[in-house]
Every structure is written in C-alpha cells, then in structure tokens.
Amino acid sequence: VICDEVHELMSPRYSEDIARTYKFSRNFGLTATPEGRADNADAKLEYMFGPIIFNMSWQEATELGLIVPIEARWVPIQMRRNPARGTRDVAKKRLGIWTNTYRNAVIAETVRQHGPEEQVLILVETIEHAVHLGHQLPEFELCYAEMELTNLERYQRDGMLPADYEPMTADKRSAMRISFEKHDLKKVIATDVWSTGVSFERLAVLVRADARGSEIMDTQAPGRVARTHTDSGKEKGIVYDFYDHFDSGFKGKSTKRRSNYEKKGWTQIDVEAPEIRDA
C-alpha cells in the first residue's frame, strides 16, 4: 500500500481505519513533512509505515534541479494600533488577520505588482478571510470546501459578496483546479484545499496571508511554487509573507516562519510595504 501526504493520515480518524484495514500489507508512505504536527500524531508514522528509508533535503533537491529555488519576500505590517488587542483565540485572528482592512489592503497592493497575466495564488486559513481579502481583490476567484448558507447571506447583505454570487461546489472546485493547472485561471484566493496535495507546475508566485505558525504549513504551502516547468522559463518560486509587527503573538509566528524558511536554505529578502494610509 502506497500512501501520499501521510502526515495528513495520522489523525485518529484516518490512522485507525488504516490500521484496521491493512493489517498484513507492506505500507510505504510519502511526505515532505514527516514531522511537525501540532498534536504530535506524526509519531505514529513509524508504527504505520516503518522507519524513514529515504530523505532528500530542499538544498539537495534544488541542486539536482528537481525543484526550483524559493525566494521569500517579507512585507512589514506596521499599524498605529493593534486591532486584536485584548482578544484571544478565534477573536484575535478575526480582528488581527481575517478582517483587518489595513493588512488586507497591504496584501492586495503587494499582489497587484504582478500583472494580469502572471499567475498568483493567495493562501488563507478561513473562508471569512478569503471573502474579506477577495472584497479588495475582485479580480481573484475564491476556492474553498463549502460555505454555510447563513454566512453566504450575511456576506451578501454586508456587501462582501455580490448578490448573484454562486457558492462553491465539488464540481466547481474541480473545474477551477484543472483551469489553474492549465494556466488558464490566473488569480485565486484559496483555503487549505489548495495548500497541499495539488500540483501547479507553472505557478511562480504564492502569497501567504494566513499568518499561522505551523511547521508543516511552512513547508507544504511554499512547496506549491517549487515545481519545475522549463517551457515557461520559470527560474524560481516567489513566496510573499508578512511580518506582523503590530501584535506580539502574530510577530512571534512571523519570526517562527522566517526561522523555518532559513532552515530550508531559502533566500529571504525584506521589501518595502506599499504606501497605504493606516486608518
């Protein structure tokens, strides 16, 4: 039995099914992130698939030409006040990241540096963030798993989505993936449905708007732009990330992402933020 992205299969929901169904098989697992799950469930990988028998670093794969080099461009987010001050957990993310109008405006202007013919993928954590960011980037399509009817109605009532907006379906999401793979679809804001398990060989520009502190995400998400594609002349993958100075918690996660990128040997440069008035 050969399993891909096996780090995703270590949750109880999947690992128990695998253990029960494949009792006497020889199991082989593939993943770029054998470690880093927040619940430490990756410790079960050796039990399910045996010890690691082959591993290749990012540097070695790049030197062999199996992937393109990655360049992380850091955009600072400076604000006069912290919109998430005094909040925690979901409320903190909602006010500090997902609905933060200034931060989303900086992301939008950063993205617009790449013309209409350049393919760009923006990754977010939630549909709520995708909707708010998409409100500032109407040229981008949204890709996600599903949206509750009550949320759809609220977004339409608040003017965040047009009245005739048609929510995502499995068929629509599949069609979007195929179109993005063919390079026909150029601009997409996606949740984690496109952070792993998809292959967009021509994609050269990824924007990490999610602000998370996940070691697995710090590998999987930038990996979307690491594919080689000689015909397009792609020489490197560009990853935009945002250094959130306005909040100590978000700043700490930015620092952790930067550290994880450094461990992989990726080039990192600091760029100036677009000139946007912080209201």
PDB file of C-alpha atoms in Angstrom:
ATOM      1  CA  VAL A   1       0.000   0.000   0.000  1.00  0.00           C
ATOM      2  CA  ILE A   2       1.453   3.348  -1.088  1.00  0.00           C
ATOM      3  CA  CYS A   3       0.106   6.454   0.672  1.00  0.00           C
ATOM      4  CA  ASP A   4       0.896  10.050  -0.274  1.00  0.00           C
ATOM      5  CA  GLU A   5       0.883  13.016   2.139  1.00  0.00           C
ATOM      6  CA  VAL A   6       0.935  10.534   5.022  1.00  0.00           C
ATOM      7  CA  HIS A   7       1.276  13.272   7.651  1.00  0.00           C
ATOM      8  CA  GLU A   8      -2.403  14.011   6.923  1.00  0.00           C
ATOM      9  CA  LEU A   9      -3.345  10.407   7.712  1.00  0.00           C
ATOM     10  CA  MET A  10      -2.074  10.323  11.290  1.00  0.00           C
ATOM     11  CA  SER A  11      -5.202  11.761  12.881  1.00  0.00           C
ATOM     12  CA  PRO A  12      -7.310   9.154  14.734  1.00  0.00           C
ATOM     13  CA  ARG A  13      -9.995   9.338  12.044  1.00  0.00           C
ATOM     14  CA  TYR A  14      -7.660   8.001   9.354  1.00  0.00           C
ATOM     15  CA  SER A  15      -4.915   6.108  11.184  1.00  0.00           C
ATOM     16  CA  GLU A  16      -7.371   3.801  12.937  1.00  0.00           C
ATOM     17  CA  ASP A  17      -9.020   2.913   9.624  1.00  0.00           C
ATOM     18  CA  ILE A  18      -5.646   2.198   8.016  1.00  0.00           C
ATOM     19  CA  ALA A  19      -4.510   0.020  10.932  1.00  0.00           C
ATOM     20  CA  ARG A  20      -7.750  -1.935  10.885  1.00  0.00           C
ATOM     21  CA  THR A  21      -7.961  -2.394   7.108  1.00  0.00           C
ATOM     22  CA  TYR A  22      -4.305  -3.056   6.219  1.00  0.00           C
ATOM     23  CA  LYS A  23      -3.125  -5.459   8.902  1.00  0.00           C
ATOM     24  CA  PHE A  24      -0.862  -7.622   6.753  1.00  0.00           C
ATOM     25  CA  SER A  25       0.256  -5.284   3.952  1.00  0.00           C
ATOM     26  CA  ARG A  26       3.598  -3.654   3.287  1.00  0.00           C
ATOM     27  CA  ASN A  27       2.980   0.053   3.702  1.00  0.00           C
ATOM     28  CA  PHE A  28       5.026   2.826   2.083  1.00  0.00           C
ATOM     29  CA  GLY A  29       4.414   6.469   2.944  1.00  0.00           C
ATOM     30  CA  LEU A  30       5.423   9.639   1.097  1.00  0.00           C
ATOM     31  CA  THR A  31       5.551  13.138   2.559  1.00  0.00           C
ATOM     32  CA  ALA A  32       7.685  16.272   2.573  1.00  0.00           C
ATOM     33  CA  THR A  33       6.744  16.854   6.220  1.00  0.00           C
ATOM     34  CA  PRO A  34       7.217  13.728   8.362  1.00  0.00           C
ATOM     35  CA  GLU A  35       7.392  15.911  11.487  1.00  0.00           C
ATOM     36  CA  GLY A  36       5.634  18.980  12.806  1.00  0.00           C
ATOM     37  CA  ARG A  37       2.026  18.045  13.571  1.00  0.00           C
ATOM     38  CA  ALA A  38       0.690  20.154  16.446  1.00  0.00           C
ATOM     39  CA  ASP A  39      -0.902  17.078  18.050  1.00  0.00           C
ATOM     40  CA  ASN A  40       2.356  15.064  17.797  1.00  0.00           C
ATOM     41  CA  ALA A  41       0.467  12.374  15.876  1.00  0.00           C
ATOM     42  CA  ASP A  42       3.359  12.178  13.402  1.00  0.00           C
ATOM     43  CA  ALA A  43       4.994   9.893  15.992  1.00  0.00           C
ATOM     44  CA  LYS A  44       2.677   7.181  14.673  1.00  0.00           C
ATOM     45  CA  LEU A  45       4.250   7.303  11.204  1.00  0.00           C
ATOM     46  CA  GLU A  46       6.967   4.798  12.037  1.00  0.00           C
ATOM     47  CA  TYR A  47       4.413   2.425  13.550  1.00  0.00           C
ATOM     48  CA  MET A  48       2.270   2.592  10.399  1.00  0.00           C
ATOM     49  CA  PHE A  49       4.974   2.731   7.728  1.00  0.00           C
ATOM     50  CA  GLY A  50       8.287   1.799   9.355  1.00  0.00           C
ATOM     51  CA  PRO A  51      11.430   3.917   9.705  1.00  0.00           C
ATOM     52  CA  ILE A  52      12.468   6.528   7.130  1.00  0.00           C
ATOM     53  CA  ILE A  53      14.389   4.793   4.342  1.00  0.00           C
ATOM     54  CA  PHE A  54      14.968   7.795   2.074  1.00  0.00           C
ATOM     55  CA  ASN A  55      15.135  11.513   2.693  1.00  0.00           C
ATOM     56  CA  MET A  56      16.221  14.439   0.500  1.00  0.00           C
ATOM     57  CA  SER A  57      16.751  17.982   1.734  1.00  0.00           C
ATOM     58  CA  TRP A  58      15.438  21.069  -0.044  1.00  0.00           C
ATOM     59  CA  GLN A  59      19.008  22.154  -0.808  1.00  0.00           C
ATOM     60  CA  GLU A  60      19.915  18.828  -2.414  1.00  0.00           C
ATOM     61  CA  ALA A  61      16.706  18.687  -4.459  1.00  0.00           C
ATOM     62  CA  THR A  62      17.341  22.234  -5.683  1.00  0.00           C
ATOM     63  CA  GLU A  63      20.958  21.484  -6.615  1.00  0.00           C
ATOM     64  CA  LEU A  64      19.813  18.433  -8.590  1.00  0.00           C
ATOM     65  CA  GLY A  65      17.280  20.540 -10.488  1.00  0.00           C
ATOM     66  CA  LEU A  66      14.308  18.588  -9.160  1.00  0.00           C
ATOM     67  CA  ILE A  67      12.735  21.783  -7.818  1.00  0.00           C
ATOM     68  CA  VAL A  68      13.345  25.489  -8.366  1.00  0.00           C
ATOM     69  CA  PRO A  69      14.885  27.757  -5.706  1.00  0.00           C
ATOM     70  CA  ILE A  70      12.460  29.591  -3.410  1.00  0.00           C
ATOM     71  CA  GLU A  71      12.723  33.275  -2.571  1.00  0.00           C
ATOM     72  CA  ALA A  72      10.738  34.524   0.420  1.00  0.00           C
ATOM     73  CA  ARG A  73       9.853  38.218   0.287  1.00  0.00           C
ATOM     74  CA  TRP A  74       8.900  39.721   3.638  1.00  0.00           C
ATOM     75  CA  VAL A  75       6.490  42.653   3.707  1.00  0.00           C
ATOM     76  CA  PRO A  76       6.225  44.510   7.056  1.00  0.00           C
ATOM     77  CA  ILE A  77       2.801  45.223   8.559  1.00  0.00           C
ATOM     78  CA  GLN A  78       3.111  48.268  10.827  1.00  0.00           C
ATOM     79  CA  MET A  79      -0.008  49.725  12.442  1.00  0.00           C
ATOM     80  CA  ARG A  80      -0.558  52.600  14.880  1.00  0.00           C
ATOM     81  CA  ARG A  81      -2.901  50.460  16.926  1.00  0.00           C
ATOM     82  CA  ASN A  82      -3.425  46.730  17.404  1.00  0.00           C
ATOM     83  CA  PRO A  83      -6.974  45.788  16.299  1.00  0.00           C
ATOM     84  CA  ALA A  84      -6.655  42.451  18.125  1.00  0.00           C
ATOM     85  CA  ARG A  85      -5.554  43.925  21.443  1.00  0.00           C
ATOM     86  CA  GLY A  86      -7.254  42.287  24.439  1.00  0.00           C
ATOM     87  CA  THR A  87      -8.638  39.367  22.416  1.00  0.00           C
ATOM     88  CA  ARG A  88      -7.734  35.695  22.242  1.00  0.00           C
ATOM     89  CA  ASP A  89      -8.031  32.645  20.008  1.00  0.00           C
ATOM     90  CA  VAL A  90     -10.563  32.982  17.161  1.00  0.00           C
ATOM     91  CA  ALA A  91     -11.481  36.579  18.016  1.00  0.00           C
ATOM     92  CA  LYS A  92      -7.808  37.540  17.905  1.00  0.00           C
ATOM     93  CA  LYS A  93      -7.367  36.023  14.438  1.00  0.00           C
ATOM     94  CA  ARG A  94     -10.625  37.533  13.211  1.00  0.00           C
ATOM     95  CA  LEU A  95      -9.748  41.092  14.220  1.00  0.00           C
ATOM     96  CA  GLY A  96      -5.999  40.917  13.679  1.00  0.00           C
ATOM     97  CA  ILE A  97      -5.828  38.919  10.447  1.00  0.00           C
ATOM     98  CA  TRP A  98      -9.048  37.904   8.706  1.00  0.00           C
ATOM     99  CA  THR A  99     -10.995  41.179   8.803  1.00  0.00           C
ATOM    100  CA  ASN A 100      -8.030  43.527   9.261  1.00  0.00           C
ATOM    101  CA  THR A 101      -8.785  46.047   6.499  1.00  0.00           C
ATOM    102  CA  TYR A 102      -5.343  47.655   6.536  1.00  0.00           C
ATOM    103  CA  ARG A 103      -3.450  44.349   6.470  1.00  0.00           C
ATOM    104  CA  ASN A 104      -5.646  43.064   3.650  1.00  0.00           C
ATOM    105  CA  ALA A 105      -5.061  46.306   1.733  1.00  0.00           C
ATOM    106  CA  VAL A 106      -1.278  45.846   2.043  1.00  0.00           C
ATOM    107  CA  ILE A 107      -1.626  42.293   0.748  1.00  0.00           C
ATOM    108  CA  ALA A 108      -3.842  43.453  -2.135  1.00  0.00           C
ATOM    109  CA  GLU A 109      -1.407  46.166  -3.240  1.00  0.00           C
ATOM    110  CA  THR A 110       1.543  43.785  -2.930  1.00  0.00           C
ATOM    111  CA  VAL A 111      -0.237  41.284  -5.163  1.00  0.00           C
ATOM    112  CA  ARG A 112      -1.099  43.898  -7.788  1.00  0.00           C
ATOM    113  CA  GLN A 113       2.607  44.336  -8.505  1.00  0.00           C
ATOM    114  CA  HIS A 114       2.152  41.200 -10.611  1.00  0.00           C
ATOM    115  CA  GLY A 115       0.235  41.877 -13.817  1.00  0.00           C
ATOM    116  CA  PRO A 116      -2.966  40.223 -15.032  1.00  0.00           C
ATOM    117  CA  GLU A 117      -1.074  37.571 -16.994  1.00  0.00           C
ATOM    118  CA  GLU A 118       1.004  36.417 -14.018  1.00  0.00           C
ATOM    119  CA  GLN A 119      -0.491  33.535 -12.085  1.00  0.00           C
ATOM    120  CA  VAL A 120      -0.840  34.220  -8.352  1.00  0.00           C
ATOM    121  CA  LEU A 121      -2.191  32.025  -5.580  1.00  0.00           C
ATOM    122  CA  ILE A 122      -3.098  33.533  -2.194  1.00  0.00           C
ATOM    123  CA  LEU A 123      -3.476  31.112   0.705  1.00  0.00           C
ATOM    124  CA  VAL A 124      -5.675  31.925   3.703  1.00  0.00           C
ATOM    125  CA  GLU A 125      -6.837  29.956   6.732  1.00  0.00           C
ATOM    126  CA  THR A 126     -10.592  30.569   6.558  1.00  0.00           C
ATOM    127  CA  ILE A 127     -13.420  31.379   4.154  1.00  0.00           C
ATOM    128  CA  GLU A 128     -14.025  34.535   6.180  1.00  0.00           C
ATOM    129  CA  HIS A 129     -10.541  35.779   5.363  1.00  0.00           C
ATOM    130  CA  ALA A 130     -10.925  34.773   1.717  1.00  0.00           C
ATOM    131  CA  VAL A 131     -14.137  36.807   1.460  1.00  0.00           C
ATOM    132  CA  HIS A 132     -12.692  39.927   3.115  1.00  0.00           C
ATOM    133  CA  LEU A 133      -9.479  39.780   1.107  1.00  0.00           C
ATOM    134  CA  GLY A 134     -11.417  38.996  -2.072  1.00  0.00           C
ATOM    135  CA  HIS A 135     -13.518  42.113  -1.486  1.00  0.00           C
ATOM    136  CA  GLN A 136     -10.319  44.113  -2.064  1.00  0.00           C
ATOM    137  CA  LEU A 137      -9.236  41.860  -4.941  1.00  0.00           C
ATOM    138  CA  PRO A 138     -12.372  41.342  -7.067  1.00  0.00           C
ATOM    139  CA  GLU A 139     -10.238  40.038  -9.932  1.00  0.00           C
ATOM    140  CA  PHE A 140      -9.470  36.938  -7.818  1.00  0.00           C
ATOM    141  CA  GLU A 141     -11.715  33.900  -7.587  1.00  0.00           C
ATOM    142  CA  LEU A 142     -12.344  32.170  -4.263  1.00  0.00           C
ATOM    143  CA  CYS A 143     -11.684  28.459  -3.727  1.00  0.00           C
ATOM    144  CA  TYR A 144     -12.767  26.645  -0.556  1.00  0.00           C
ATOM    145  CA  ALA A 145     -14.541  23.498   0.636  1.00  0.00           C
ATOM    146  CA  GLU A 146     -18.048  24.778   1.366  1.00  0.00           C
ATOM    147  CA  MET A 147     -19.845  27.830   2.725  1.00  0.00           C
ATOM    148  CA  GLU A 148     -22.796  27.767   5.094  1.00  0.00           C
ATOM    149  CA  LEU A 149     -25.934  29.411   3.733  1.00  0.00           C
ATOM    150  CA  THR A 150     -26.240  31.745   6.715  1.00  0.00           C
ATOM    151  CA  ASN A 151     -22.695  33.012   6.159  1.00  0.00           C
ATOM    152  CA  LEU A 152     -23.318  33.473   2.442  1.00  0.00           C
ATOM    153  CA  GLU A 153     -26.406  35.547   3.145  1.00  0.00           C
ATOM    154  CA  ARG A 154     -24.512  37.635   5.699  1.00  0.00           C
ATOM    155  CA  TYR A 155     -21.623  38.320   3.305  1.00  0.00           C
ATOM    156  CA  GLN A 156     -24.072  39.334   0.590  1.00  0.00           C
ATOM    157  CA  ARG A 157     -26.035  41.522   2.998  1.00  0.00           C
ATOM    158  CA  ASP A 158     -22.823  43.250   4.131  1.00  0.00           C
ATOM    159  CA  GLY A 159     -21.723  43.803   0.534  1.00  0.00           C
ATOM    160  CA  MET A 160     -18.708  41.497   0.826  1.00  0.00           C
ATOM    161  CA  LEU A 161     -20.039  39.205  -1.926  1.00  0.00           C
ATOM    162  CA  PRO A 162     -22.243  40.141  -4.899  1.00  0.00           C
ATOM    163  CA  ALA A 163     -25.934  39.300  -4.728  1.00  0.00           C
ATOM    164  CA  ASP A 164     -25.605  36.817  -7.604  1.00  0.00           C
ATOM    165  CA  TYR A 165     -22.565  35.017  -6.127  1.00  0.00           C
ATOM    166  CA  GLU A 166     -22.753  31.252  -6.567  1.00  0.00           C
ATOM    167  CA  PRO A 167     -21.087  29.327  -3.710  1.00  0.00           C
ATOM    168  CA  MET A 168     -18.518  26.596  -4.226  1.00  0.00           C
ATOM    169  CA  THR A 169     -19.444  23.055  -5.206  1.00  0.00           C
ATOM    170  CA  ALA A 170     -17.266  19.976  -5.676  1.00  0.00           C
ATOM    171  CA  ASP A 171     -17.663  20.210  -9.464  1.00  0.00           C
ATOM    172  CA  LYS A 172     -16.825  23.914  -9.499  1.00  0.00           C
ATOM    173  CA  ARG A 173     -13.753  23.365  -7.317  1.00  0.00           C
ATOM    174  CA  SER A 174     -12.557  20.545  -9.580  1.00  0.00           C
ATOM    175  CA  ALA A 175     -13.032  22.716 -12.665  1.00  0.00           C
ATOM    176  CA  MET A 176     -11.081  25.549 -11.012  1.00  0.00           C
ATOM    177  CA  ARG A 177      -8.196  23.218 -10.191  1.00  0.00           C
ATOM    178  CA  ILE A 178      -7.991  21.960 -13.775  1.00  0.00           C
ATOM    179  CA  SER A 179      -8.158  25.513 -15.133  1.00  0.00           C
ATOM    180  CA  PHE A 180      -5.430  26.661 -12.725  1.00  0.00           C
ATOM    181  CA  GLU A 181      -3.238  23.705 -13.664  1.00  0.00           C
ATOM    182  CA  LYS A 182      -3.618  24.615 -17.348  1.00  0.00           C
ATOM    183  CA  HIS A 183      -2.668  28.220 -16.515  1.00  0.00           C
ATOM    184  CA  ASP A 184      -5.977  29.475 -17.905  1.00  0.00           C
ATOM    185  CA  LEU A 185      -7.135  30.687 -14.486  1.00  0.00           C
ATOM    186  CA  LYS A 186      -4.630  33.216 -13.172  1.00  0.00           C
ATOM    187  CA  LYS A 187      -5.820  34.638  -9.846  1.00  0.00           C
ATOM    188  CA  VAL A 188      -7.166  32.597  -6.911  1.00  0.00           C
ATOM    189  CA  ILE A 189      -7.580  33.021  -3.152  1.00  0.00           C
ATOM    190  CA  ALA A 190      -7.776  29.562  -1.573  1.00  0.00           C
ATOM    191  CA  THR A 191      -8.132  27.978   1.828  1.00  0.00           C
ATOM    192  CA  ASP A 192      -6.214  24.818   2.763  1.00  0.00           C
ATOM    193  CA  VAL A 193      -7.958  22.883  -0.020  1.00  0.00           C
ATOM    194  CA  TRP A 194      -5.025  24.076  -2.149  1.00  0.00           C
ATOM    195  CA  SER A 195      -2.235  24.230   0.438  1.00  0.00           C
ATOM    196  CA  THR A 196      -1.242  20.597  -0.085  1.00  0.00           C
ATOM    197  CA  GLY A 197      -1.899  17.729  -2.468  1.00  0.00           C
ATOM    198  CA  VAL A 198      -2.126  19.891  -5.604  1.00  0.00           C
ATOM    199  CA  SER A 199       0.492  20.423  -8.313  1.00  0.00           C
ATOM    200  CA  PHE A 200       0.593  23.703 -10.235  1.00  0.00           C
ATOM    201  CA  GLU A 201       3.823  23.393 -12.183  1.00  0.00           C
ATOM    202  CA  ARG A 202       3.750  26.883 -13.762  1.00  0.00           C
ATOM    203  CA  LEU A 203       2.817  28.699 -10.566  1.00  0.00           C
ATOM    204  CA  ALA A 204       5.668  31.016  -9.547  1.00  0.00           C
ATOM    205  CA  VAL A 205       4.022  33.453  -7.100  1.00  0.00           C
ATOM    206  CA  LEU A 206       2.465  32.393  -3.790  1.00  0.00           C
ATOM    207  CA  VAL A 207       1.121  34.773  -1.148  1.00  0.00           C
ATOM    208  CA  ARG A 208       0.867  33.544   2.429  1.00  0.00           C
ATOM    209  CA  ALA A 209      -1.825  35.682   4.022  1.00  0.00           C
ATOM    210  CA  ASP A 210      -2.659  33.124   6.726  1.00  0.00           C
ATOM    211  CA  ALA A 211      -0.206  34.321   9.440  1.00  0.00           C
ATOM    212  CA  ARG A 212      -0.019  30.882  11.028  1.00  0.00           C
ATOM    213  CA  GLY A 213       2.795  29.269  12.980  1.00  0.00           C
ATOM    214  CA  SER A 214       2.760  25.735  11.592  1.00  0.00           C
ATOM    215  CA  GLU A 215       5.962  23.916  10.715  1.00  0.00           C
ATOM    216  CA  ILE A 216       4.075  21.679   8.285  1.00  0.00           C
ATOM    217  CA  MET A 217       2.363  24.636   6.584  1.00  0.00           C
ATOM    218  CA  ASP A 218       5.734  26.409   6.321  1.00  0.00           C
ATOM    219  CA  THR A 219       6.865  23.548   4.079  1.00  0.00           C
ATOM    220  CA  GLN A 220       3.707  22.495   2.277  1.00  0.00           C
ATOM    221  CA  ALA A 221       2.426  25.941   1.280  1.00  0.00           C
ATOM    222  CA  PRO A 222       5.652  27.268  -0.310  1.00  0.00           C
ATOM    223  CA  GLY A 223       6.025  23.885  -1.997  1.00  0.00           C
ATOM    224  CA  ARG A 224       3.241  24.943  -4.391  1.00  0.00           C
ATOM    225  CA  VAL A 225       5.751  27.176  -6.243  1.00  0.00           C
ATOM    226  CA  ALA A 226       8.714  24.770  -6.102  1.00  0.00           C
ATOM    227  CA  ARG A 227       7.674  22.705  -9.135  1.00  0.00           C
ATOM    228  CA  THR A 228       9.872  22.923 -12.223  1.00  0.00           C
ATOM    229  CA  HIS A 229       8.436  23.995 -15.584  1.00  0.00           C
ATOM    230  CA  THR A 230      11.072  24.523 -18.251  1.00  0.00           C
ATOM    231  CA  ASP A 231       8.699  25.608 -21.043  1.00  0.00           C
ATOM    232  CA  SER A 232       7.515  28.657 -19.100  1.00  0.00           C
ATOM    233  CA  GLY A 233      11.040  29.799 -18.249  1.00  0.00           C
ATOM    234  CA  LYS A 234      10.315  29.550 -14.535  1.00  0.00           C
ATOM    235  CA  GLU A 235      13.547  30.097 -12.629  1.00  0.00           C
ATOM    236  CA  LYS A 236      12.362  30.412  -9.030  1.00  0.00           C
ATOM    237  CA  GLY A 237       9.321  30.357  -6.804  1.00  0.00           C
ATOM    238  CA  ILE A 238       8.402  33.599  -5.036  1.00  0.00           C
ATOM    239  CA  VAL A 239       6.680  33.440  -1.646  1.00  0.00           C
ATOM    240  CA  TYR A 240       5.285  36.633  -0.122  1.00  0.00           C
ATOM    241  CA  ASP A 241       4.911  36.559   3.634  1.00  0.00           C
ATOM    242  CA  PHE A 242       4.004  39.321   6.075  1.00  0.00           C
ATOM    243  CA  TYR A 243       5.844  40.364   9.212  1.00  0.00           C
ATOM    244  CA  ASP A 244       3.109  41.393  11.638  1.00  0.00           C
ATOM    245  CA  HIS A 245       4.773  43.915  13.951  1.00  0.00           C
ATOM    246  CA  PHE A 246       1.535  45.266  15.432  1.00  0.00           C
ATOM    247  CA  ASP A 247       0.938  42.295  17.779  1.00  0.00           C
ATOM    248  CA  SER A 248       3.475  40.335  19.816  1.00  0.00           C
ATOM    249  CA  GLY A 249       1.725  36.997  19.191  1.00  0.00           C
ATOM    250  CA  PHE A 250       1.496  37.415  15.440  1.00  0.00           C
ATOM    251  CA  LYS A 251       5.041  38.811  15.369  1.00  0.00           C
ATOM    252  CA  GLY A 252       6.265  35.676  17.126  1.00  0.00           C
ATOM    253  CA  LYS A 253       4.617  33.489  14.497  1.00  0.00           C
ATOM    254  CA  SER A 254       6.185  35.605  11.736  1.00  0.00           C
ATOM    255  CA  THR A 255       9.581  35.090  13.349  1.00  0.00           C
ATOM    256  CA  LYS A 256       8.986  31.329  13.558  1.00  0.00           C
ATOM    257  CA  ARG A 257       8.062  31.157   9.862  1.00  0.00           C
ATOM    258  CA  ARG A 258      11.191  33.074   8.989  1.00  0.00           C
ATOM    259  CA  SER A 259      13.265  30.636  11.045  1.00  0.00           C
ATOM    260  CA  ASN A 260      11.661  27.634   9.326  1.00  0.00           C
ATOM    261  CA  TYR A 261      12.394  29.144   5.905  1.00  0.00           C
ATOM    262  CA  GLU A 262      16.017  29.695   6.929  1.00  0.00           C
ATOM    263  CA  LYS A 263      16.390  26.046   7.958  1.00  0.00           C
ATOM    264  CA  LYS A 264      15.485  25.044   4.409  1.00  0.00           C
ATOM    265  CA  GLY A 265      18.097  27.345   2.946  1.00  0.00           C
ATOM    266  CA  TRP A 266      15.644  29.601   1.132  1.00  0.00           C
ATOM    267  CA  THR A 267      16.667  33.104   0.112  1.00  0.00           C
ATOM    268  CA  GLN A 268      14.878  35.727   2.227  1.00  0.00           C
ATOM    269  CA  ILE A 269      14.661  39.423   1.470  1.00  0.00           C
ATOM    270  CA  ASP A 270      12.863  42.322   3.152  1.00  0.00           C
ATOM    271  CA  VAL A 271      10.802  44.535   0.860  1.00  0.00           C
ATOM    272  CA  GLU A 272       9.011  47.816   1.490  1.00  0.00           C
ATOM    273  CA  ALA A 273       5.299  47.777   2.213  1.00  0.00           C
ATOM    274  CA  PRO A 274       3.034  49.622  -0.247  1.00  0.00           C
ATOM    275  CA  GLU A 275       2.174  53.173   0.832  1.00  0.00           C
ATOM    276  CA  ILE A 276      -1.301  52.780   2.312  1.00  0.00           C
ATOM    277  CA  ARG A 277      -2.788  55.044   4.930  1.00  0.00           C
ATOM    278  CA  ASP A 278      -3.379  53.278   8.225  1.00  0.00           C
ATOM    279  CA  ALA A 279      -6.803  54.489   9.331  1.00  0.00           C
TER     280      ALA A 279
END
